[in-house]
Tab-separated table of C-alpha atoms in Angstrom:
chain	number	residue	atom	x	y	z
A	1	MET	CA	141.123	78.852	100.453
A	2	LYS	CA	137.812	80.534	101.282
A	3	GLN	CA	139.475	82.650	103.977
A	4	LYS	CA	142.108	83.805	101.434
A	5	GLU	CA	139.377	84.832	98.969
A	6	LYS	CA	137.519	86.723	101.712
A	7	THR	CA	140.737	88.500	102.751
A	8	LYS	CA	141.433	89.415	99.121
A	9	ARG	CA	137.937	90.854	98.622
A	10	THR	CA	138.217	92.856	101.853
A	11	ALA	CA	141.564	94.249	100.736
A	12	MET	CA	139.973	95.462	97.472
A	13	ILE	CA	137.329	97.548	99.292
A	14	PRO	CA	138.870	101.039	99.607
A	15	VAL	CA	136.776	102.332	102.539
A	16	ARG	CA	136.512	101.286	106.168
A	17	LYS	CA	133.705	101.694	108.675
A	18	GLY	CA	134.218	104.691	110.940
A	19	GLN	CA	136.709	106.377	108.599
A	20	ILE	CA	136.213	109.825	107.023
A	21	TYR	CA	136.401	110.492	103.273
A	22	ASN	CA	135.711	113.364	100.880
A	23	ILE	CA	133.684	112.336	97.832
A	24	PRO	CA	131.749	113.989	94.977
A	25	ILE	CA	128.050	113.130	94.564
A	26	ASP	CA	127.016	112.182	91.020
A	27	ARG	CA	123.292	111.405	91.220
A	28	LEU	CA	120.337	110.546	93.412
A	29	GLY	CA	119.481	106.937	94.237
A	30	THR	CA	116.006	105.437	94.158
A	31	SER	CA	115.478	106.243	97.854
A	32	GLY	CA	116.516	109.888	97.461
A	33	GLU	CA	120.031	109.403	98.795
A	34	GLY	CA	123.106	110.853	97.121
A	35	VAL	CA	125.278	108.389	95.212
A	36	GLY	CA	129.015	108.959	94.911
A	37	ARG	CA	132.173	106.954	94.420
A	38	TYR	CA	135.517	106.655	96.191
A	39	GLU	CA	138.218	104.957	94.110
A	40	ASN	CA	135.412	103.641	91.884
A	41	PHE	CA	133.570	102.116	94.881
A	42	THR	CA	129.900	103.102	95.247
A	43	ILE	CA	128.802	104.944	98.395
A	44	PHE	CA	125.211	105.899	99.263
A	45	VAL	CA	124.887	109.108	101.287
A	46	PRO	CA	121.492	110.349	102.558
A	47	ASN	CA	121.025	114.148	102.557
A	48	ALA	CA	123.643	114.637	99.826
A	49	LEU	CA	122.818	116.079	96.389
A	50	PRO	CA	124.260	115.705	92.871
A	51	GLY	CA	127.047	118.186	92.183
A	52	GLU	CA	128.071	118.424	95.834
A	53	ASN	CA	131.372	117.553	97.437
A	54	VAL	CA	130.803	116.127	100.894
A	55	CYS	CA	132.866	114.958	103.817
A	56	ILE	CA	131.361	111.693	105.042
A	57	ILE	CA	131.866	109.114	107.751
A	58	ILE	CA	131.350	105.500	106.686
A	59	GLU	CA	128.641	103.746	108.720
A	60	GLU	CA	128.223	100.456	106.832
A	61	VAL	CA	130.400	98.508	104.393
A	62	LYS	CA	129.136	95.744	102.093
A	63	LYS	CA	130.852	93.744	99.353
A	64	ASN	CA	129.771	96.051	96.516
A	65	TYR	CA	128.860	99.314	98.232
A	66	ALA	CA	129.014	101.329	101.439
A	67	ARG	CA	126.751	103.783	103.265
A	68	GLY	CA	127.971	107.024	104.712
A	69	ARG	CA	126.658	109.969	106.717
A	70	VAL	CA	127.308	113.602	105.818
A	71	LYS	CA	129.750	115.160	108.254
A	72	GLU	CA	130.123	118.389	106.293
A	73	VAL	CA	128.955	119.732	102.931
A	74	LEU	CA	132.180	121.078	101.414
A	75	GLN	CA	130.565	122.411	98.245
A	76	ALA	CA	126.777	122.772	98.237
A	77	SER	CA	124.461	122.399	95.274
A	78	PRO	CA	122.624	125.589	94.247
A	79	LYS	CA	119.456	123.465	94.417
A	80	ARG	CA	119.914	122.765	98.136
A	81	ILE	CA	117.390	124.541	100.386
A	82	PRO	CA	116.778	124.573	104.164
A	83	PRO	CA	114.366	121.759	105.125
A	84	HIS	CA	110.872	122.917	106.039
A	85	CYS	CA	110.600	120.524	108.980
A	86	GLU	CA	112.411	120.859	112.297
A	87	ILE	CA	112.742	117.057	112.756
A	88	TYR	CA	113.720	116.341	109.132
A	89	ALA	CA	117.244	115.220	110.002
A	90	ASP	CA	115.924	112.451	112.267
A	91	CYS	CA	112.615	111.466	110.665
A	92	GLY	CA	112.335	108.831	107.945
A	93	GLY	CA	109.071	110.092	106.429
A	94	CYS	CA	110.572	112.459	103.830
A	95	GLN	CA	113.810	112.187	101.874
A	96	LEU	CA	113.954	115.307	99.655
A	97	GLN	CA	113.017	118.358	101.730
A	98	HIS	CA	116.572	119.659	101.298
A	99	LEU	CA	116.066	119.785	97.500
A	100	SER	CA	114.064	122.562	95.818
A	101	TYR	CA	110.681	121.434	94.511
A	102	GLU	CA	111.563	122.125	90.859
A	103	ALA	CA	114.685	120.009	91.288
A	104	GLN	CA	112.623	117.242	92.934
A	105	LEU	CA	110.437	117.082	89.822
A	106	ASP	CA	113.515	116.891	87.583
A	107	ALA	CA	115.071	114.196	89.776
A	108	LYS	CA	111.944	112.040	89.613
A	109	ARG	CA	111.806	112.291	85.835
A	110	ALA	CA	115.516	111.358	85.694
A	111	GLN	CA	114.875	108.371	87.988
A	112	VAL	CA	112.220	107.057	85.590
A	113	ALA	CA	114.356	107.651	82.489
A	114	GLU	CA	117.356	105.929	84.107
A	115	ALA	CA	115.262	102.887	85.020
A	116	LEU	CA	113.947	102.598	81.478
A	117	THR	CA	117.464	102.893	80.050
A	118	HIS	CA	119.428	100.664	82.422
A	119	ILE	CA	116.820	98.102	83.490
A	120	GLY	CA	114.490	97.948	80.493
A	121	LYS	CA	117.077	98.879	77.809
A	122	LEU	CA	114.398	101.274	76.532
A	123	SER	CA	116.290	104.552	76.216
A	124	GLN	CA	114.208	105.685	73.226
A	125	ILE	CA	110.937	106.007	75.168
A	126	PRO	CA	109.938	109.650	75.790
A	127	VAL	CA	109.581	110.479	79.497
A	128	LYS	CA	107.535	113.634	79.974
A	129	GLU	CA	108.187	116.264	82.624
A	130	THR	CA	106.912	115.214	86.046
A	131	MET	CA	103.384	116.451	86.670
A	132	ARG	CA	103.791	118.842	89.586
A	133	ALA	CA	101.572	119.081	92.666
A	134	GLU	CA	99.872	122.434	93.146
A	135	GLU	CA	100.147	121.911	96.895
A	136	PRO	CA	103.405	120.103	97.760
A	137	TRP	CA	102.733	120.438	101.517
A	138	ASN	CA	99.983	119.146	103.853
A	139	TYR	CA	98.624	116.862	101.134
A	140	ARG	CA	98.342	113.500	102.917
A	141	ASN	CA	94.738	112.584	103.712
A	142	LYS	CA	95.850	109.518	105.709
A	143	MET	CA	98.090	109.360	108.778
A	144	GLN	CA	99.442	106.249	110.527
A	145	PHE	CA	101.481	107.262	113.568
A	146	PRO	CA	102.840	104.785	116.135
A	147	ILE	CA	102.331	105.561	119.823
A	148	GLY	CA	105.220	104.998	122.214
A	149	ILE	CA	106.764	106.122	125.487
A	150	ASN	CA	110.263	107.224	126.428
A	151	LYS	CA	111.286	108.147	129.989
A	152	GLY	CA	107.646	108.551	130.916
A	153	LYS	CA	106.874	110.858	127.981
A	154	ILE	CA	104.191	109.800	125.486
A	155	LEU	CA	105.399	109.885	121.877
A	156	VAL	CA	103.197	110.052	118.783
A	157	GLY	CA	104.852	110.449	115.409
A	158	CYS	CA	107.048	109.004	112.676
A	159	PHE	CA	109.679	106.305	112.947
A	160	ALA	CA	113.276	107.442	112.653
A	161	GLN	CA	114.834	106.375	109.378
A	162	GLY	CA	115.696	102.683	109.380
A	163	SER	CA	114.496	102.036	112.917
A	164	HIS	CA	111.462	101.694	115.181
A	165	ASN	CA	112.466	104.638	117.341
A	166	ILE	CA	109.543	107.061	117.393
A	167	ILE	CA	110.251	110.734	116.634
A	168	ASP	CA	107.632	112.785	118.476
A	169	THR	CA	105.894	114.668	115.670
A	170	LYS	CA	103.663	117.621	116.466
A	171	ASN	CA	103.521	119.156	112.992
A	172	CYS	CA	104.210	116.856	110.053
A	173	HIS	CA	104.379	119.199	107.071
A	174	ILE	CA	103.146	116.671	104.532
A	175	GLN	CA	100.142	115.624	106.636
A	176	HIS	CA	96.748	117.307	106.398
A	177	THR	CA	96.497	119.692	109.348
A	178	ALA	CA	93.482	117.757	110.717
A	179	ASN	CA	95.651	114.635	111.008
A	180	ASN	CA	98.269	116.603	112.935
A	181	ASP	CA	95.529	117.863	115.264
A	182	LEU	CA	94.411	114.270	115.833
A	183	GLY	CA	97.935	113.066	116.636
A	184	ASN	CA	98.456	115.896	119.119
A	185	ALA	CA	95.085	115.283	120.776
A	186	MET	CA	95.812	111.552	121.096
A	187	ARG	CA	99.170	112.210	122.743
A	188	ASP	CA	97.545	114.426	125.391
A	189	ILE	CA	94.641	112.018	125.996
A	190	VAL	CA	96.841	108.938	126.463
A	191	GLU	CA	98.997	110.883	128.920
A	192	HIS	CA	96.025	112.405	130.783
A	193	LEU	CA	94.111	109.111	131.116
A	194	HIS	CA	97.276	107.050	131.859
A	195	ILE	CA	96.400	104.455	129.198
A	196	PRO	CA	99.277	101.908	128.914
A	197	VAL	CA	101.314	102.126	125.711
A	198	TYR	CA	102.194	98.919	123.846
A	199	ASN	CA	105.792	97.739	124.143
A	200	GLU	CA	107.145	95.882	121.099
A	201	ASP	CA	109.694	93.974	123.184
A	202	THR	CA	107.519	92.820	126.091
A	203	HIS	CA	104.232	92.786	124.106
A	204	LYS	CA	102.496	94.424	127.035
A	205	GLY	CA	100.348	97.539	126.977
A	206	VAL	CA	97.387	98.777	124.945
A	207	MET	CA	97.943	101.716	122.564
A	208	ARG	CA	99.751	100.869	119.308
A	209	HIS	CA	98.844	103.393	116.583
A	210	ILE	CA	96.574	106.306	115.825
A	211	ILE	CA	95.265	106.512	112.261
A	212	GLY	CA	93.595	109.589	110.803
A	213	ARG	CA	91.694	109.912	107.529
A	214	VAL	CA	90.423	113.207	106.144
A	215	GLY	CA	87.783	113.654	103.426
A	216	ARG	CA	87.541	116.445	100.870
A	217	ASN	CA	85.013	118.296	103.064
A	218	ASN	CA	87.471	118.050	106.011
A	219	ASP	CA	85.463	115.362	107.815
A	220	LEU	CA	87.890	113.478	110.061
A	221	MET	CA	87.970	109.779	110.991
A	222	ALA	CA	90.050	108.492	113.922
A	223	VAL	CA	91.105	104.849	114.196
A	224	ILE	CA	92.686	103.833	117.508
A	225	VAL	CA	94.758	100.655	117.106
A	226	THR	CA	95.071	98.642	120.315
A	227	ALA	CA	96.860	95.453	121.325
A	228	THR	CA	93.883	94.454	123.480
A	229	LYS	CA	90.199	93.912	122.782
A	230	ARG	CA	89.270	96.345	125.520
A	231	LEU	CA	90.175	100.031	125.262
A	232	PRO	CA	90.479	101.367	128.835
A	233	ARG	CA	88.322	104.423	129.506
A	234	ALA	CA	86.904	104.268	126.004
A	235	LYS	CA	84.033	106.662	126.767
A	236	ASP	CA	86.481	109.248	128.099
A	237	VAL	CA	88.696	108.853	125.023
A	238	VAL	CA	85.718	109.423	122.729
A	239	ARG	CA	84.506	112.428	124.732
A	240	MET	CA	87.908	114.093	124.829
A	241	LEU	CA	88.572	113.533	121.108
A	242	ARG	CA	85.201	115.067	120.250
A	243	GLU	CA	85.902	118.065	122.477
A	244	ARG	CA	89.284	118.682	120.848
A	245	LEU	CA	88.387	118.027	117.200
A	246	PRO	CA	85.295	119.804	115.818
A	247	ASN	CA	85.579	118.110	112.383
A	248	LEU	CA	85.645	114.611	113.878
A	249	VAL	CA	82.716	112.516	112.614
A	250	SER	CA	83.920	108.922	113.135
A	251	ILE	CA	85.891	107.048	115.831
A	252	HIS	CA	86.872	103.380	115.486
A	253	GLN	CA	88.913	100.922	117.499
A	254	ASN	CA	91.005	98.442	115.536
A	255	ILE	CA	92.325	95.399	117.416
A	256	GLN	CA	95.821	94.200	116.488
A	257	THR	CA	96.888	91.437	118.892
A	258	TYR	CA	99.611	89.852	116.742
A	259	HIS	CA	103.280	90.324	117.642
A	260	ASN	CA	104.330	91.745	114.278
A	261	ASN	CA	104.787	95.043	112.446
A	262	VAL	CA	101.441	94.972	110.635
A	263	ILE	CA	99.656	98.151	111.636
A	264	MET	CA	96.009	97.037	111.556
A	265	GLY	CA	94.308	93.851	112.690
A	266	ARG	CA	91.227	92.182	111.215
A	267	ASP	CA	88.637	93.375	113.750
A	268	THR	CA	87.378	96.953	113.798
A	269	GLN	CA	84.649	98.340	116.076
A	270	LEU	CA	82.806	101.614	115.661
A	271	LEU	CA	83.045	103.552	118.932
A	272	TRP	CA	81.143	106.646	117.861
A	273	GLY	CA	79.791	108.454	114.807
A	274	ARG	CA	79.582	107.425	111.172
A	275	PRO	CA	81.074	104.149	109.895
A	276	THR	CA	82.671	105.906	106.899
A	277	ILE	CA	83.708	109.300	105.603
A	278	ILE	CA	83.225	110.407	102.014
A	279	ASP	CA	85.948	111.520	99.635
A	280	SER	CA	85.702	112.364	95.959
A	281	LEU	CA	87.719	111.963	92.788
A	282	GLY	CA	86.337	114.076	89.979
A	283	ARG	CA	82.584	113.517	89.875
A	284	LEU	CA	82.811	110.251	91.808
A	285	ASN	CA	82.231	109.865	95.548
A	286	PHE	CA	83.761	107.095	97.656
A	287	HIS	CA	82.917	105.842	101.124
A	288	ILE	CA	86.179	105.460	103.033
A	289	SER	CA	86.208	102.933	105.880
A	290	PRO	CA	89.159	102.342	108.252
A	291	ARG	CA	90.650	99.651	105.973
A	292	SER	CA	89.704	101.064	102.558
A	293	PHE	CA	92.455	101.747	100.053
A	294	PHE	CA	92.365	105.310	98.782
A	295	GLN	CA	95.188	107.387	97.317
A	296	VAL	CA	96.700	109.589	100.032
A	297	ASN	CA	96.970	112.652	97.778
A	298	THR	CA	93.457	113.255	96.475
A	299	ARG	CA	94.212	116.130	94.082
A	300	GLN	CA	97.160	114.399	92.438
A	301	ALA	CA	95.268	111.099	92.294
A	302	GLU	CA	92.647	112.878	90.192
A	303	ARG	CA	95.337	114.001	87.769
A	304	LEU	CA	96.844	110.490	87.706
A	305	TYR	CA	93.461	108.968	86.831
A	306	GLU	CA	92.712	111.697	84.277
A	307	GLN	CA	96.012	110.840	82.570
A	308	THR	CA	95.056	107.157	82.634
A	309	LEU	CA	91.723	108.035	81.042
A	310	ALA	CA	93.444	110.163	78.391
A	311	TYR	CA	95.814	107.320	77.449
A	312	ALA	CA	92.882	104.866	77.328
A	313	ASP	CA	91.364	107.139	74.644
A	314	LEU	CA	87.788	105.981	75.145
A	315	HIS	CA	84.849	107.057	72.986
A	316	GLY	CA	81.971	105.131	74.530
A	317	THR	CA	82.149	101.946	72.446
A	318	GLU	CA	85.095	100.196	74.070
A	319	THR	CA	85.398	97.197	76.350
A	320	VAL	CA	88.024	97.712	79.074
A	321	ILE	CA	89.617	95.395	81.623
A	322	ASP	CA	91.108	96.848	84.806
A	323	ALA	CA	93.340	93.982	85.910
A	324	TYR	CA	94.231	95.114	89.464
A	325	CYS	CA	91.160	97.157	90.286
A	326	GLY	CA	91.359	97.331	94.088
A	327	THR	CA	88.312	99.231	95.348
A	328	GLY	CA	87.409	100.294	91.825
A	329	THR	CA	88.597	103.903	91.711
A	330	ILE	CA	90.262	103.688	88.281
A	331	THR	CA	87.570	101.283	87.025
A	332	LEU	CA	84.806	103.763	87.748
A	333	PHE	CA	86.770	106.583	86.119
A	334	LEU	CA	87.027	104.440	82.973
A	335	ALA	CA	83.356	103.417	83.113
A	336	GLN	CA	82.301	107.035	82.618
A	337	ARG	CA	83.532	106.855	78.997
A	338	ALA	CA	83.573	103.148	78.093
A	339	ARG	CA	80.798	100.812	76.983
A	340	LYS	CA	81.755	98.161	79.543
A	341	VAL	CA	84.517	97.822	82.137
A	342	TYR	CA	85.545	94.649	83.991
A	343	GLY	CA	87.433	95.117	87.252
A	344	ILE	CA	89.474	92.158	88.512
A	345	GLU	CA	90.938	91.912	92.009
A	346	ILE	CA	92.081	88.915	94.061
A	347	VAL	CA	91.156	90.537	97.422
A	348	GLN	CA	87.456	89.923	98.062
A	349	PRO	CA	86.823	92.790	100.547
A	350	ALA	CA	88.195	95.228	97.962
A	351	ILE	CA	85.732	93.898	95.372
A	352	LEU	CA	82.867	94.315	97.832
A	353	ASP	CA	83.933	97.945	98.310
A	354	ALA	CA	84.200	98.380	94.532
A	355	ARG	CA	80.656	97.098	93.969
A	356	LYS	CA	79.338	99.427	96.661
A	357	ASN	CA	81.224	102.354	95.112
A	358	ALA	CA	79.642	101.549	91.735
A	359	ARG	CA	76.144	101.467	93.265
A	360	ASP	CA	76.696	104.704	95.174
A	361	ASN	CA	77.803	106.460	91.980
A	362	HIS	CA	74.966	104.943	89.901
A	363	ILE	CA	77.425	103.287	87.516
A	364	LYS	CA	75.913	100.206	85.890
A	365	ASN	CA	78.442	99.371	83.161
A	366	ALA	CA	81.176	98.205	85.572
A	367	GLU	CA	81.380	94.541	86.566
A	368	PHE	CA	83.706	93.444	89.371
A	369	ILE	CA	85.156	89.936	89.577
A	370	VAL	CA	87.073	88.311	92.434
A	371	GLY	CA	90.085	86.316	91.266
A	372	ASP	CA	93.578	86.220	89.830
A	373	ALA	CA	93.854	88.095	86.533
A	374	THR	CA	95.772	85.176	84.990
A	375	ALA	CA	92.697	82.955	85.502
A	376	VAL	CA	89.885	85.475	85.074
A	377	MET	CA	91.083	87.084	81.837
A	378	PRO	CA	91.353	83.818	79.825
A	379	ALA	CA	87.900	82.874	81.133
A	380	LEU	CA	86.517	86.191	79.877
A	381	TYR	CA	88.223	85.603	76.531
A	382	LYS	CA	86.544	82.180	76.218
A	383	GLN	CA	83.213	83.937	76.825
A	384	GLY	CA	83.900	86.061	73.757
A	385	ILE	CA	85.011	89.211	75.570
A	386	ARG	CA	87.653	91.114	73.602
A	387	PRO	CA	89.058	94.125	75.449
A	388	ASP	CA	90.037	97.171	73.420
A	389	VAL	CA	92.031	98.482	76.373
A	390	VAL	CA	93.665	96.807	79.375
A	391	VAL	CA	94.545	98.978	82.378
A	392	VAL	CA	96.901	97.672	85.039
A	393	ASP	CA	97.927	99.219	88.378
A	394	PRO	CA	99.894	96.464	90.150
A	395	PRO	CA	101.698	96.467	93.535
A	396	ARG	CA	105.333	97.649	93.732
A	397	ALA	CA	106.540	94.202	92.648
A	398	GLY	CA	104.934	94.794	89.246
A	399	CYS	CA	103.418	92.075	87.060
A	400	SER	CA	104.604	88.519	86.624
A	401	GLU	CA	105.540	87.475	83.102
A	402	THR	CA	102.498	85.174	83.135
A	403	VAL	CA	100.217	88.176	83.741
A	404	LEU	CA	101.871	90.159	80.953
A	405	CYS	CA	101.485	87.221	78.554
A	406	THR	CA	97.820	87.028	79.542
A	407	PHE	CA	97.385	90.685	78.578
A	408	ALA	CA	99.120	90.177	75.240
A	409	ASN	CA	97.125	87.044	74.433
A	410	MET	CA	93.891	89.069	74.637
A	411	ARG	CA	95.351	91.405	71.995
A	412	PRO	CA	94.030	94.778	73.194
A	413	GLN	CA	94.861	97.799	71.063
A	414	ARG	CA	96.219	99.645	74.100
A	415	ILE	CA	97.599	98.838	77.533
A	416	VAL	CA	97.770	101.604	80.122
A	417	TYR	CA	100.218	100.757	82.905
A	418	VAL	CA	100.038	102.709	86.191
A	419	SER	CA	103.115	102.111	88.349
A	420	CYS	CA	104.546	103.256	91.682
A	421	ASN	CA	107.935	101.627	90.991
A	422	PRO	CA	110.072	102.767	88.009
A	423	ALA	CA	112.294	99.669	88.234
A	424	THR	CA	109.516	97.085	87.868
A	425	LEU	CA	107.777	99.287	85.299
A	426	ALA	CA	110.921	99.258	83.154
A	427	ARG	CA	111.269	95.485	83.505
A	428	ASP	CA	107.636	94.885	82.512
A	429	LEU	CA	107.720	97.285	79.559
A	430	ALA	CA	110.720	95.364	78.201
A	431	ILE	CA	108.745	92.104	78.459
A	432	LEU	CA	105.722	93.665	76.737
A	433	LYS	CA	108.007	94.796	73.915
A	434	GLU	CA	108.969	91.170	73.305
A	435	LEU	CA	105.252	90.311	73.290
A	436	GLY	CA	104.505	92.793	70.504
A	437	TYR	CA	103.627	95.956	72.455
A	438	ILE	CA	105.444	99.259	72.095
A	439	THR	CA	105.602	101.886	74.848
A	440	GLN	CA	104.776	105.272	73.340
A	441	GLU	CA	105.543	107.480	76.351
A	442	VAL	CA	105.649	107.623	80.138
A	443	GLN	CA	104.128	110.388	82.267
A	444	PRO	CA	105.544	110.714	85.813
A	445	VAL	CA	103.103	112.178	88.358
A	446	ASP	CA	104.233	113.589	91.703
A	447	LEU	CA	101.799	112.094	94.205
A	448	PHE	CA	104.295	112.269	97.055
A	449	PRO	CA	106.163	115.619	97.173
A	450	GLN	CA	109.176	115.829	99.505
A	451	THR	CA	109.697	112.066	99.196
A	452	SER	CA	111.623	109.939	96.699
A	453	HIS	CA	108.486	108.169	95.425
A	454	VAL	CA	107.006	108.790	91.987
A	455	GLU	CA	103.941	107.416	90.200
A	456	ASN	CA	103.926	106.839	86.451
A	457	VAL	CA	101.439	106.211	83.681
A	458	ALA	CA	102.688	104.491	80.513
A	459	LEU	CA	100.873	104.319	77.187
A	460	ILE	CA	101.529	101.026	75.366
A	461	THR	CA	100.121	100.120	71.951
A	462	LYS	CA	100.016	96.935	69.912
A	463	LYS	CA	102.738	96.761	67.281
A	464	SER	CA	101.303	97.062	63.784
A	465	ILE	CA	102.153	94.155	61.499
């Protein structure tokens, strides 16, 4: 019986792996791929754009959808442009270089509006035009490139889309130029000094990743991730990096001995220079260590936080809770205009960084608490603390319903929700609506040009009785 049902389902799927089909593309998916249909069956096609007719070859078939690869663009969209990057077709770092920047902004706004409508059933919420980046290229202040080897050639660069095959990358167009210089220097040094490269299959070798971080004043930090505690010829590595990179002020070794895909291990050693570099957001300065969280697009992060501050609508008398404060960047922005701000974060090292950031910026009205927001916030409420505003910037998974109920139970006048995932944002806004909170508007912000990712800030207010 089961075999008959399986055969019947297979017969209903109108496409076959390896076969060629012509299909129209209707929209972009959440990962920047084109989405079309063949005999009402959904097909995802990377590098295809809405309004195009494409000839595709089917590479994967599932029960409810298939994936195809563009063989030929039969009718191109007027919004299609030549990709800026010579390895774009192979690299998995960007998804939208073939789409004009104005059209990227429109597509990201549409992605947010569609999520609100279809996931949250919130079609009436205004979604503003995506806040554009003044510099949509070379904006990333942080680089994490794997190091590999192929036929004796050292590779440093991005992973190919959907794989762990390294695409040798000499000029990533979304990376700060100093990070590209670091990657190129590291490739030459590893080859010159014959330092063994880590092999994911055999778990032998030394060099795993090179990480670069660049501050606003162009100070550069290098973090060499190794699979061994000892870095062979460490003094030579340091000397050669310093000779090649005049803006280099800090070199660390991070030790990652585990056989997994986590980039950094727990132990980090300073090999030379300063332990941190300094970056700034507005009037605030932040010490950035190898493991610190800091937004990768500094200029757009400022605009994101300014929008958060605008929605919080602070006048100096308010009490604010920042429920997922991380290293305190948003918290300290809020503290500049609030009476008191409480930052809550379950990761203790992040709270230690947040407290240091507060001291360094001479901010005394921010208090940072280690713990789960669902436990800390009720405890604050029992102490008589009544927040006027709650700010939340959760991970991509969004907030649990328990967390959202905790927010609502404290009855703030406003909730400002910062999100990197339109789908979970839409889900959570729908739950908040049931809890008596109405979303007034959503502002998309383009922190990641040339990619499918979009940040959002939502203004939510308590329903008047």
